[in-house]
Amino acid sequence: MSINYQNIINELEDIKTIIEPEQLKKLSQDYYYFSPILVDKLADKRADLVVQPTTEEEILKIAQMCVKYQIPLTVRGAGTGNYGQCIPLNGGIVLDMTEMKKIHWIKNGSACVQAGVKMATLERATRKEGWELRMIPSTYKIATIGGFFGGGSGGIGSINYGQLRDRGNLHRVRVVTLEKEPRILELKGDETQQINHAYGTNGIITELEIPLAPAYQWLDVIVTFPHFMDAAKFGQDLADSDGIIKRLISVHASPIPEYFTALKDYLPKGESCALLTVSDNSLNALSELVKEHQGKITYQENLEKKNSLNLIEFTWNHTTFHARNIDPNITYLQTFFFSLEKVEEMYKYFGDEVMIHLEFMRVGGKAIPAGLQLVRYSTPERLNEIIQYHEENGAFIANPHTYILEDGGRKQIEPEQLKFKQMVDPYGLMNQGKMKAWTENN
Ligand code: FAD
């Protein structure tokens, strides 16, 4: 059925809508272009209408409208995802959640917030109460908390708290369904896994209750090493040093530091580096560990200080961002190495073609090096060969060159998640084309 969007706008009455073509283009995109494979597939995708609700009641009304006219609906936070997660494949409505930004309460190490609140705003508020977010992506300044749980995986803080999907990292959510009569569901504890990293295929998250971490005074620290494997071993040792309070251990093989032009005064040419966030009362212990590993501290500064370099914005996928600013031919991989021996093996095998960038994180209670390696891209076939080589040799790749849930890190959809989708989105209107199990079964 062809849809008259002017009628939809009229029926939505006071709810804010956007139909101006340049805005539609902007609000239909994310950072998918980090992948040359996704560029060809997603560059021309557009929503027909963007809707910006401010309340749950408005969201229920929009859901009702989508069901009534069978309009595809794609939820969007800040649109900072890397795999086209919030790009509408079949047009329809993009539901922009950024005006759903109320912080309801912060108490006893938990916070209850609307899904569109920016993580930087939330963290400023929690810090006033002595708490901070357990983990944030390097895009925390603009990314929303709903988008992080919908499309992210972990980040700064994952060295202590693991990944978003780990039990205990999400207490409760409220979700609007796209059933014949849309309703609000409350999911608690393990039930929240139904919407975790589901790319908004399983209902619209309107509210989240999340656990927090005690807030520290953080220092940014740069440590440099002449040899990459020394930097990597230091990273692992720091990750395993339970007495040193840290939030970030990000290790970069030469020549990656050369892409960090704003940090050039602190990064000797040809050396590898570790970018760290540690508590200020851990600095002495850190210095002793650095000495033991024969590294050199070239920068240390309080994160709160005005004009601080904010090392966070050089880590996680911001590393790829800076490298691509200098060489747009660079793309990336996401890898679980599980051991430094595996890192060394790949480092030696691929040389300069796959430059090693490690983020240390806790997986199953153990600190491991995870890779966000930079790849000098040549052809899709070569990229696949590189991925295949990793997988055949004991490194797990969460492929960032696909927008399909199961072809990325997920590998397969849990049967409960598919069952949940069948209940909350029986017409398959939400983020069409992203969940293979649904497409194949309907
Ligand atoms: P969006 O990109 O808008 O949405 C992400 C997904 O969630 C989409 O599928 C969307 O449909 C769904 N969604 C959004 N809101 C809702 C909702 N209310 N209900 C249901 N579904 C919803 N990711 C990390 O995990 N860690 C990192 O450190 C990290 N660093 C990054 C660095 C760069 C430079 C870039 C470009 C990306 C990075 N990312 C990282 C990816 C991304 O920034 C984060 O996952 C971020 O949290 C996404 O939030 P967002 O608000 O932009 O979500």
Short mmCIF file of C-alpha atoms and ligand atoms in Angstrom, two decimals:
data_model
loop_
_atom_site.label_atom_id
_atom_site.label_comp_id
_atom_site.label_asym_id
_atom_site.label_seq_id
_atom_site.Cartn_x
_atom_site.Cartn_y
_atom_site.Cartn_z
CA MET A 1 0.00 0.00 0.00
CA SER A 2 1.44 3.41 -0.87
CA ILE A 3 1.64 5.71 2.15
CA ASN A 4 0.72 9.39 2.11
CA TYR A 5 3.18 10.84 4.64
CA GLN A 6 1.39 14.20 4.72
CA ASN A 7 -1.64 12.37 6.12
CA ILE A 8 0.61 10.65 8.68
CA ILE A 9 2.03 14.02 9.75
CA ASN A 10 -1.52 15.35 10.15
CA GLU A 11 -2.60 12.32 12.16
CA LEU A 12 0.43 12.64 14.45
CA GLU A 13 -0.88 16.11 15.34
CA ASP A 14 1.52 17.80 17.83
CA ILE A 15 4.33 15.24 17.59
CA LYS A 16 7.42 16.76 15.96
CA THR A 17 8.09 15.46 12.44
CA ILE A 18 10.83 16.16 9.87
CA ILE A 19 10.34 15.68 6.14
CA GLU A 20 12.90 18.10 4.67
CA PRO A 21 15.14 15.98 2.31
CA GLU A 22 18.57 17.09 3.63
CA GLN A 23 17.47 16.35 7.21
CA LEU A 24 16.01 13.00 6.16
CA LYS A 25 19.35 12.12 4.58
CA LYS A 26 21.30 13.10 7.69
CA LEU A 27 18.99 11.28 10.10
CA SER A 28 19.00 8.12 7.97
CA GLN A 29 22.76 7.57 8.29
CA ASP A 30 25.37 6.48 10.81
CA TYR A 31 29.11 5.72 10.65
CA TYR A 32 28.68 2.70 8.35
CA TYR A 33 31.23 4.26 5.99
CA PHE A 34 34.10 3.01 8.20
CA SER A 35 33.44 -0.18 6.18
CA PRO A 36 34.05 -0.06 2.40
CA ILE A 37 31.79 -3.11 2.13
CA LEU A 38 28.82 -1.32 3.72
CA VAL A 39 29.23 1.88 1.70
CA ASP A 40 28.00 0.22 -1.49
CA LYS A 41 25.03 -1.31 0.31
CA LEU A 42 23.79 1.58 2.44
CA ALA A 43 24.73 4.94 0.97
CA ASP A 44 21.36 5.57 -0.73
CA LYS A 45 19.01 4.39 2.05
CA ARG A 46 16.54 7.02 3.30
CA ALA A 47 13.62 7.33 5.68
CA ASP A 48 10.40 8.89 4.34
CA LEU A 49 9.72 10.66 7.62
CA VAL A 50 11.57 11.31 10.89
CA VAL A 51 9.52 11.58 14.09
CA GLN A 52 10.86 13.02 17.36
CA PRO A 53 8.74 12.02 20.34
CA THR A 54 9.13 13.54 23.80
CA THR A 55 6.94 11.14 25.83
CA GLU A 56 6.05 7.45 26.04
CA GLU A 57 2.44 8.33 25.13
CA GLU A 58 3.67 9.87 21.87
CA ILE A 59 5.71 6.74 21.15
CA LEU A 60 2.62 4.57 21.68
CA LYS A 61 0.73 6.75 19.21
CA ILE A 62 3.54 6.48 16.61
CA ALA A 63 3.67 2.69 17.11
CA GLN A 64 -0.10 2.51 16.58
CA MET A 65 0.25 4.54 13.37
CA CYS A 66 3.01 2.25 12.03
CA VAL A 67 0.85 -0.82 12.71
CA LYS A 68 -2.29 0.76 11.19
CA TYR A 69 -0.54 1.69 7.91
CA GLN A 70 2.12 -1.07 8.07
CA ILE A 71 4.97 1.47 7.98
CA PRO A 72 8.55 0.21 8.58
CA LEU A 73 9.99 1.75 11.76
CA THR A 74 13.68 2.19 12.57
CA VAL A 75 14.70 3.51 15.99
CA ARG A 76 17.61 5.94 16.16
CA GLY A 77 19.63 7.30 19.08
CA ALA A 78 22.49 9.62 18.06
CA GLY A 79 23.26 7.59 14.92
CA THR A 80 26.87 6.81 15.90
CA GLY A 81 26.65 3.07 15.19
CA ASN A 82 29.26 1.57 12.84
CA TYR A 83 27.31 -1.07 10.99
CA GLY A 84 24.29 0.77 9.62
CA GLN A 85 22.29 -0.45 12.63
CA CYS A 86 19.93 2.54 12.50
CA ILE A 87 19.81 2.92 8.70
CA PRO A 88 16.32 2.18 7.34
CA LEU A 89 16.65 -0.39 4.54
CA ASN A 90 13.06 0.01 3.33
CA GLY A 91 12.28 3.66 4.03
CA GLY A 92 9.38 4.37 6.40
CA ILE A 93 9.70 6.18 9.72
CA VAL A 94 12.92 6.85 11.63
CA LEU A 95 12.07 7.31 15.30
CA ASP A 96 14.61 9.80 16.65
CA MET A 97 14.81 9.25 20.44
CA THR A 98 17.06 12.19 21.33
CA GLU A 99 14.23 14.27 22.85
CA MET A 100 13.45 11.44 25.32
CA LYS A 101 16.17 12.69 27.65
CA LYS A 102 14.82 12.83 31.21
CA ILE A 103 16.90 11.53 34.10
CA HIS A 104 14.25 10.22 36.50
CA TRP A 105 16.47 9.40 39.49
CA ILE A 106 19.98 8.49 40.65
CA LYS A 107 20.28 6.66 43.97
CA ASN A 108 22.07 3.77 45.72
CA GLY A 109 24.35 3.09 42.76
CA SER A 110 21.59 2.93 40.14
CA ALA A 111 20.00 5.37 37.71
CA CYS A 112 16.65 5.41 35.94
CA VAL A 113 16.58 7.37 32.69
CA GLN A 114 14.76 7.83 29.40
CA ALA A 115 16.45 6.09 26.48
CA GLY A 116 17.52 9.20 24.55
CA VAL A 117 19.67 10.76 27.25
CA LYS A 118 23.26 11.40 26.15
CA MET A 119 25.79 9.40 28.15
CA ALA A 120 27.99 12.45 28.83
CA THR A 121 24.99 14.31 30.29
CA LEU A 122 24.07 11.30 32.40
CA GLU A 123 27.63 10.84 33.64
CA ARG A 124 27.85 14.51 34.67
CA ALA A 125 24.68 14.03 36.73
CA THR A 126 25.78 10.74 38.32
CA ARG A 127 29.21 12.11 39.24
CA LYS A 128 27.51 14.81 41.33
CA GLU A 129 26.12 11.94 43.44
CA GLY A 130 29.50 10.10 43.63
CA TRP A 131 28.75 7.60 40.84
CA GLU A 132 29.66 7.14 37.20
CA LEU A 133 28.55 4.88 34.35
CA ARG A 134 29.98 1.37 34.44
CA MET A 135 31.02 1.66 30.81
CA ILE A 136 30.81 4.22 28.04
CA PRO A 137 31.67 4.08 24.34
CA SER A 138 34.28 6.52 23.04
CA THR A 139 31.31 8.35 21.43
CA TYR A 140 29.85 9.03 24.91
CA LYS A 141 29.65 12.79 24.29
CA ILE A 142 26.78 12.34 21.82
CA ALA A 143 25.69 8.68 21.94
CA THR A 144 22.46 7.83 23.81
CA ILE A 145 22.10 5.21 26.53
CA GLY A 146 19.31 3.44 24.58
CA GLY A 147 21.50 3.34 21.46
CA PHE A 148 24.42 1.94 23.47
CA PHE A 149 22.34 -1.00 24.71
CA GLY A 150 20.62 -1.34 21.31
CA GLY A 151 23.73 -1.35 19.14
CA GLY A 152 26.93 -1.15 21.22
CA SER A 153 28.89 -3.75 23.11
CA GLY A 154 31.24 -2.21 25.67
CA GLY A 155 33.89 0.44 26.05
CA ILE A 156 35.76 2.49 28.61
CA GLY A 157 35.06 0.65 31.88
CA SER A 158 34.82 -2.80 30.24
CA ILE A 159 38.16 -3.63 31.86
CA ASN A 160 36.19 -3.72 35.15
CA TYR A 161 32.62 -4.61 34.22
CA GLY A 162 32.86 -6.69 31.05
CA GLN A 163 30.36 -6.12 28.27
CA LEU A 164 26.84 -4.70 28.17
CA ARG A 165 25.48 -8.19 27.70
CA ASP A 166 26.97 -9.48 30.97
CA ARG A 167 24.38 -10.32 33.61
CA GLY A 168 23.89 -7.44 36.04
CA ASN A 169 24.82 -4.62 33.63
CA LEU A 170 21.15 -3.78 32.92
CA HIS A 171 18.50 -3.97 35.63
CA ARG A 172 15.22 -3.08 33.93
CA VAL A 173 13.80 -1.63 30.72
CA ARG A 174 10.45 -0.38 29.50
CA VAL A 175 9.67 -1.33 25.91
CA VAL A 176 6.88 -0.23 23.56
CA THR A 177 5.59 -3.01 21.27
CA LEU A 178 4.29 -2.86 17.70
CA GLU A 179 1.41 -5.24 18.29
CA LYS A 180 -2.09 -4.64 16.95
CA GLU A 181 -2.68 -2.69 20.15
CA PRO A 182 0.81 -1.41 21.11
CA ARG A 183 1.56 -1.69 24.83
CA ILE A 184 4.35 -1.12 27.30
CA LEU A 185 6.27 -4.08 28.69
CA GLU A 186 8.66 -4.08 31.64
CA LEU A 187 11.62 -6.46 31.40
CA LYS A 188 13.78 -7.20 34.41
CA GLY A 189 17.11 -8.98 34.97
CA ASP A 190 17.74 -11.75 32.43
CA GLU A 191 14.59 -10.75 30.50
CA THR A 192 16.42 -7.59 29.38
CA GLN A 193 18.66 -9.80 27.18
CA GLN A 194 15.76 -9.84 24.68
CA ILE A 195 16.50 -6.24 23.69
CA ASN A 196 20.25 -6.14 24.41
CA HIS A 197 22.22 -5.55 21.17
CA ALA A 198 19.08 -6.34 19.15
CA TYR A 199 19.48 -3.27 16.85
CA GLY A 200 15.96 -2.10 17.75
CA THR A 201 14.35 -5.10 16.04
CA ASN A 202 12.56 -6.13 19.24
CA GLY A 203 10.62 -3.15 20.54
CA ILE A 204 11.26 0.50 21.33
CA ILE A 205 13.21 1.00 24.57
CA THR A 206 11.78 4.04 26.33
CA GLU A 207 13.33 3.78 29.78
CA LEU A 208 16.27 1.97 31.39
CA GLU A 209 17.38 1.30 34.95
CA ILE A 210 21.14 0.78 35.00
CA PRO A 211 23.68 -0.02 37.72
CA LEU A 212 26.46 2.52 38.28
CA ALA A 213 30.08 2.37 39.44
CA PRO A 214 31.77 4.41 42.19
CA ALA A 215 33.24 7.60 40.69
CA TYR A 216 37.00 8.23 40.81
CA GLN A 217 39.23 11.17 39.99
CA TRP A 218 40.70 9.97 36.70
CA LEU A 219 44.07 10.70 35.17
CA ASP A 220 44.87 10.34 31.48
CA VAL A 221 48.32 8.77 31.03
CA ILE A 222 50.39 8.03 27.91
CA VAL A 223 53.15 5.42 28.16
CA THR A 224 55.47 4.74 25.23
CA PHE A 225 57.55 1.67 24.32
CA PRO A 226 60.13 1.08 21.57
CA HIS A 227 58.61 -2.36 20.83
CA PHE A 228 54.94 -3.24 20.41
CA MET A 229 54.97 -6.57 22.26
CA ASP A 230 56.46 -4.80 25.31
CA ALA A 231 53.51 -2.39 25.22
CA ALA A 232 51.09 -5.33 24.88
CA LYS A 233 52.69 -7.23 27.80
CA PHE A 234 52.52 -4.08 29.93
CA GLY A 235 48.81 -3.73 29.00
CA GLN A 236 48.11 -7.30 30.12
CA ASP A 237 50.07 -6.85 33.35
CA LEU A 238 48.19 -3.63 34.15
CA ALA A 239 44.89 -5.35 33.33
CA ASP A 240 45.83 -8.12 35.80
CA SER A 241 47.01 -5.70 38.53
CA ASP A 242 43.98 -5.77 40.78
CA GLY A 243 45.31 -3.09 43.13
CA ILE A 244 45.55 -0.44 40.39
CA ILE A 245 42.24 1.29 39.67
CA LYS A 246 41.80 1.82 35.95
CA ARG A 247 39.07 2.50 33.41
CA LEU A 248 40.91 2.20 30.11
CA ILE A 249 43.91 0.27 28.73
CA SER A 250 44.31 0.92 25.01
CA VAL A 251 47.49 -0.30 23.28
CA HIS A 252 48.62 0.77 19.80
CA ALA A 253 51.35 -0.72 17.62
CA SER A 254 53.54 1.63 15.62
CA PRO A 255 52.69 3.29 13.20
CA ILE A 256 49.15 3.85 14.66
CA PRO A 257 50.34 6.60 17.09
CA GLU A 258 51.33 8.66 14.04
CA TYR A 259 47.62 9.05 13.23
CA PHE A 260 47.07 10.82 16.59
CA THR A 261 48.26 14.23 15.39
CA ALA A 262 46.90 16.08 18.45
CA LEU A 263 49.08 13.85 20.68
CA LYS A 264 52.25 14.08 18.60
CA ASP A 265 54.26 15.93 21.30
CA TYR A 266 53.91 12.87 23.54
CA LEU A 267 54.45 10.07 21.00
CA PRO A 268 58.01 9.52 19.75
CA LYS A 269 58.06 8.52 16.07
CA GLY A 270 58.35 4.80 15.46
CA GLU A 271 57.29 3.81 18.99
CA SER A 272 54.19 2.00 20.23
CA CYS A 273 52.03 3.34 23.04
CA ALA A 274 49.48 2.64 25.76
CA LEU A 275 46.72 5.22 26.35
CA LEU A 276 45.39 4.81 29.89
CA THR A 277 42.85 6.16 32.32
CA VAL A 278 43.80 5.37 35.94
CA SER A 279 42.66 6.79 39.27
CA ASP A 280 44.88 9.59 40.55
CA ASN A 281 45.63 7.62 43.73
CA SER A 282 46.97 4.76 41.56
CA LEU A 283 49.63 6.89 39.86
CA ASN A 284 52.53 5.77 42.06
CA ALA A 285 51.71 2.10 41.61
CA LEU A 286 51.31 2.64 37.88
CA SER A 287 54.71 4.39 37.66
CA GLU A 288 56.36 1.40 39.34
CA LEU A 289 54.71 -0.99 36.86
CA VAL A 290 55.78 1.21 33.93
CA LYS A 291 59.37 1.16 35.25
CA GLU A 292 59.29 -2.62 35.56
CA HIS A 293 58.27 -2.86 31.88
CA GLN A 294 60.83 -0.22 30.81
CA GLY A 295 58.18 2.07 29.38
CA LYS A 296 58.17 5.86 29.58
CA ILE A 297 55.34 8.07 30.85
CA THR A 298 55.19 11.01 28.42
CA TYR A 299 51.89 12.58 29.51
CA GLN A 300 49.70 12.62 32.62
CA GLU A 301 46.80 14.96 33.27
CA ASN A 302 43.63 15.13 35.28
CA LEU A 303 40.66 14.34 33.04
CA GLU A 304 38.58 17.08 34.63
CA LYS A 305 41.14 19.75 33.77
CA LYS A 306 40.05 22.28 31.16
CA ASN A 307 41.65 21.62 27.75
CA SER A 308 42.62 18.06 28.80
CA LEU A 309 43.49 15.95 25.75
CA ASN A 310 40.75 13.45 26.67
CA LEU A 311 42.54 10.26 25.60
CA ILE A 312 39.21 8.41 25.50
CA GLU A 313 38.60 10.05 22.14
CA PHE A 314 41.66 8.31 20.67
CA THR A 315 40.63 4.82 21.77
CA TRP A 316 38.06 2.16 20.85
CA ASN A 317 36.70 3.07 17.44
CA HIS A 318 37.95 6.65 17.67
CA THR A 319 41.33 5.14 16.76
CA THR A 320 39.83 4.10 13.40
CA PHE A 321 38.26 7.56 13.08
CA HIS A 322 41.64 9.34 13.47
CA ALA A 323 43.44 6.92 11.14
CA ARG A 324 40.77 7.37 8.45
CA ASN A 325 41.11 11.16 8.71
CA ILE A 326 44.68 10.71 7.46
CA ASP A 327 44.18 7.67 5.22
CA PRO A 328 40.53 7.06 4.19
CA ASN A 329 41.54 3.70 2.78
CA ILE A 330 41.88 2.29 6.27
CA THR A 331 39.17 0.08 7.71
CA TYR A 332 39.04 -2.14 10.81
CA LEU A 333 38.30 -5.47 12.46
CA GLN A 334 36.85 -6.45 15.84
CA THR A 335 38.63 -9.43 17.36
CA PHE A 336 38.79 -11.47 20.55
CA PHE A 337 42.38 -12.73 20.78
CA PHE A 338 42.06 -14.32 24.26
CA SER A 339 45.88 -14.38 24.72
CA LEU A 340 48.99 -12.32 23.97
CA GLU A 341 50.49 -15.31 22.12
CA LYS A 342 47.66 -15.03 19.58
CA VAL A 343 48.22 -11.27 19.30
CA GLU A 344 51.92 -11.82 18.62
CA GLU A 345 51.21 -14.51 16.04
CA MET A 346 48.89 -12.20 14.05
CA TYR A 347 51.20 -9.20 14.52
CA LYS A 348 54.05 -11.12 12.92
CA TYR A 349 51.93 -12.75 10.23
CA PHE A 350 50.20 -9.63 8.85
CA GLY A 351 52.87 -6.99 9.55
CA ASP A 352 51.87 -3.51 8.44
CA GLU A 353 48.73 -4.64 6.56
CA VAL A 354 46.84 -5.23 9.85
CA MET A 355 48.05 -2.75 12.46
CA ILE A 356 47.34 -3.96 15.98
CA HIS A 357 45.13 -1.87 18.28
CA LEU A 358 44.16 -3.60 21.54
CA GLU A 359 41.51 -2.73 24.11
CA PHE A 360 41.77 -4.77 27.30
CA MET A 361 38.48 -5.95 28.75
CA ARG A 362 37.06 -8.52 31.15
CA VAL A 363 35.48 -11.53 29.50
CA GLY A 364 34.19 -14.31 31.73
CA GLY A 365 36.06 -12.82 34.71
CA LYS A 366 39.42 -12.74 32.92
CA ALA A 367 41.19 -9.69 31.45
CA ILE A 368 41.85 -10.29 27.76
CA PRO A 369 43.21 -8.29 24.82
CA ALA A 370 40.45 -7.51 22.32
CA GLY A 371 41.48 -6.14 18.95
CA LEU A 372 40.17 -3.23 16.90
CA GLN A 373 42.93 -3.65 14.35
CA LEU A 374 43.36 -1.17 11.51
CA VAL A 375 43.41 -2.79 8.10
CA ARG A 376 44.95 -1.31 4.95
CA TYR A 377 42.05 -2.13 2.67
CA SER A 378 42.65 -3.46 -0.83
CA THR A 379 39.75 -5.66 -2.00
CA PRO A 380 36.70 -7.37 -0.45
CA GLU A 381 38.33 -10.74 -1.22
CA ARG A 382 41.49 -9.84 0.68
CA LEU A 383 39.45 -8.53 3.63
CA ASN A 384 37.61 -11.86 3.76
CA GLU A 385 40.91 -13.75 3.59
CA ILE A 386 42.19 -11.76 6.57
CA ILE A 387 39.00 -12.49 8.54
CA GLN A 388 39.14 -16.17 7.60
CA TYR A 389 42.78 -16.48 8.62
CA HIS A 390 41.99 -15.10 12.06
CA GLU A 391 39.03 -17.44 12.52
CA GLU A 392 40.91 -20.51 11.34
CA ASN A 393 43.72 -19.72 13.74
CA GLY A 394 41.84 -19.29 16.98
CA ALA A 395 40.91 -15.58 17.00
CA PHE A 396 37.16 -14.78 17.11
CA ILE A 397 36.07 -12.02 14.71
CA ALA A 398 32.89 -9.99 15.33
CA ASN A 399 32.59 -8.90 11.71
CA PRO A 400 31.96 -5.13 11.47
CA HIS A 401 31.38 -5.29 7.70
CA THR A 402 27.76 -6.44 7.86
CA TYR A 403 24.48 -4.91 9.05
CA ILE A 404 22.92 -8.35 9.69
CA LEU A 405 22.76 -9.17 13.41
CA GLU A 406 23.75 -12.82 13.01
CA ASP A 407 26.62 -12.15 10.60
CA GLY A 408 28.30 -9.73 13.05
CA GLY A 409 29.33 -10.57 16.61
CA ARG A 410 26.12 -12.38 17.47
CA LYS A 411 26.65 -15.35 15.11
CA GLN A 412 23.14 -16.59 15.97
CA ILE A 413 19.96 -15.21 17.47
CA GLU A 414 18.85 -16.87 20.68
CA PRO A 415 15.52 -18.69 20.11
CA GLU A 416 14.00 -16.59 22.95
CA GLN A 417 14.95 -13.41 21.13
CA LEU A 418 13.22 -14.57 17.95
CA LYS A 419 10.18 -15.65 20.01
CA PHE A 420 10.16 -12.25 21.69
CA LYS A 421 10.23 -10.50 18.31
CA GLN A 422 7.31 -12.63 17.13
CA MET A 423 5.36 -11.31 20.11
CA VAL A 424 6.36 -7.62 20.16
CA ASP A 425 6.70 -7.04 16.41
CA PRO A 426 4.37 -9.58 14.77
CA TYR A 427 4.20 -7.62 11.48
CA GLY A 428 8.00 -7.39 11.22
CA LEU A 429 7.99 -3.60 10.96
CA MET A 430 11.01 -2.90 13.17
CA ASN A 431 14.40 -2.31 11.53
CA GLN A 432 13.52 -4.51 8.58
CA GLY A 433 16.23 -6.69 7.04
CA LYS A 434 18.58 -6.70 10.03
CA MET A 435 17.57 -10.00 11.72
CA LYS A 436 18.21 -12.95 9.39
CA ALA A 437 16.30 -15.46 11.55
CA TRP A 438 13.14 -13.34 11.20
CA THR A 439 13.55 -12.72 7.45
CA GLU A 440 14.08 -16.44 6.81
CA ASN A 441 11.11 -17.53 8.93
CA ASN A 442 8.55 -15.03 7.59
P1 FAD B 1 22.41 4.51 17.29
O1 FAD B 1 23.59 4.36 16.41
O2 FAD B 1 21.46 5.59 16.97
O3 FAD B 1 21.62 3.14 17.39
C1 FAD B 1 22.29 1.93 17.59
C2 FAD B 1 21.28 0.78 17.47
O4 FAD B 1 20.41 0.81 18.59
C3 FAD B 1 20.38 0.86 16.24
O5 FAD B 1 20.14 -0.42 15.76
C4 FAD B 1 19.09 1.47 16.76
O6 FAD B 1 17.97 1.03 16.01
C5 FAD B 1 19.05 0.91 18.18
N1 FAD B 1 18.40 1.82 19.12
C6 FAD B 1 18.73 3.11 19.40
N2 FAD B 1 17.91 3.60 20.35
C7 FAD B 1 17.02 2.61 20.65
C8 FAD B 1 15.91 2.52 21.53
N3 FAD B 1 15.55 3.54 22.31
N4 FAD B 1 15.19 1.37 21.53
C9 FAD B 1 15.54 0.31 20.75
N5 FAD B 1 16.60 0.34 19.91
C10 FAD B 1 17.34 1.48 19.87
N6 FAD B 1 30.47 1.22 20.41
C11 FAD B 1 30.84 0.61 21.54
O7 FAD B 1 30.14 -0.30 22.00
N7 FAD B 1 31.98 0.99 22.19
C12 FAD B 1 32.78 2.00 21.74
O8 FAD B 1 33.75 2.37 22.41
C13 FAD B 1 32.44 2.62 20.50
N8 FAD B 1 33.22 3.59 19.97
C14 FAD B 1 32.85 4.17 18.78
C15 FAD B 1 33.67 5.17 18.21
C16 FAD B 1 33.33 5.76 16.99
C17 FAD B 1 34.22 6.82 16.40
C18 FAD B 1 32.12 5.38 16.36
C19 FAD B 1 31.70 6.03 15.08
C20 FAD B 1 31.31 4.41 16.93
C21 FAD B 1 31.66 3.79 18.13
N9 FAD B 1 30.84 2.83 18.73
C22 FAD B 1 31.23 2.21 19.88
C23 FAD B 1 29.52 2.54 18.18
C24 FAD B 1 28.43 3.50 18.77
O9 FAD B 1 28.95 4.80 18.88
C25 FAD B 1 27.94 3.11 20.15
O10 FAD B 1 27.49 1.79 20.16
C26 FAD B 1 26.84 4.05 20.66
O11 FAD B 1 26.55 3.73 21.99
C27 FAD B 1 25.56 3.99 19.88
O12 FAD B 1 24.66 4.93 20.45
P2 FAD B 1 23.71 5.81 19.52
O13 FAD B 1 22.82 6.60 20.40
O14 FAD B 1 24.49 6.57 18.53
O15 FAD B 1 22.88 4.65 18.81
#
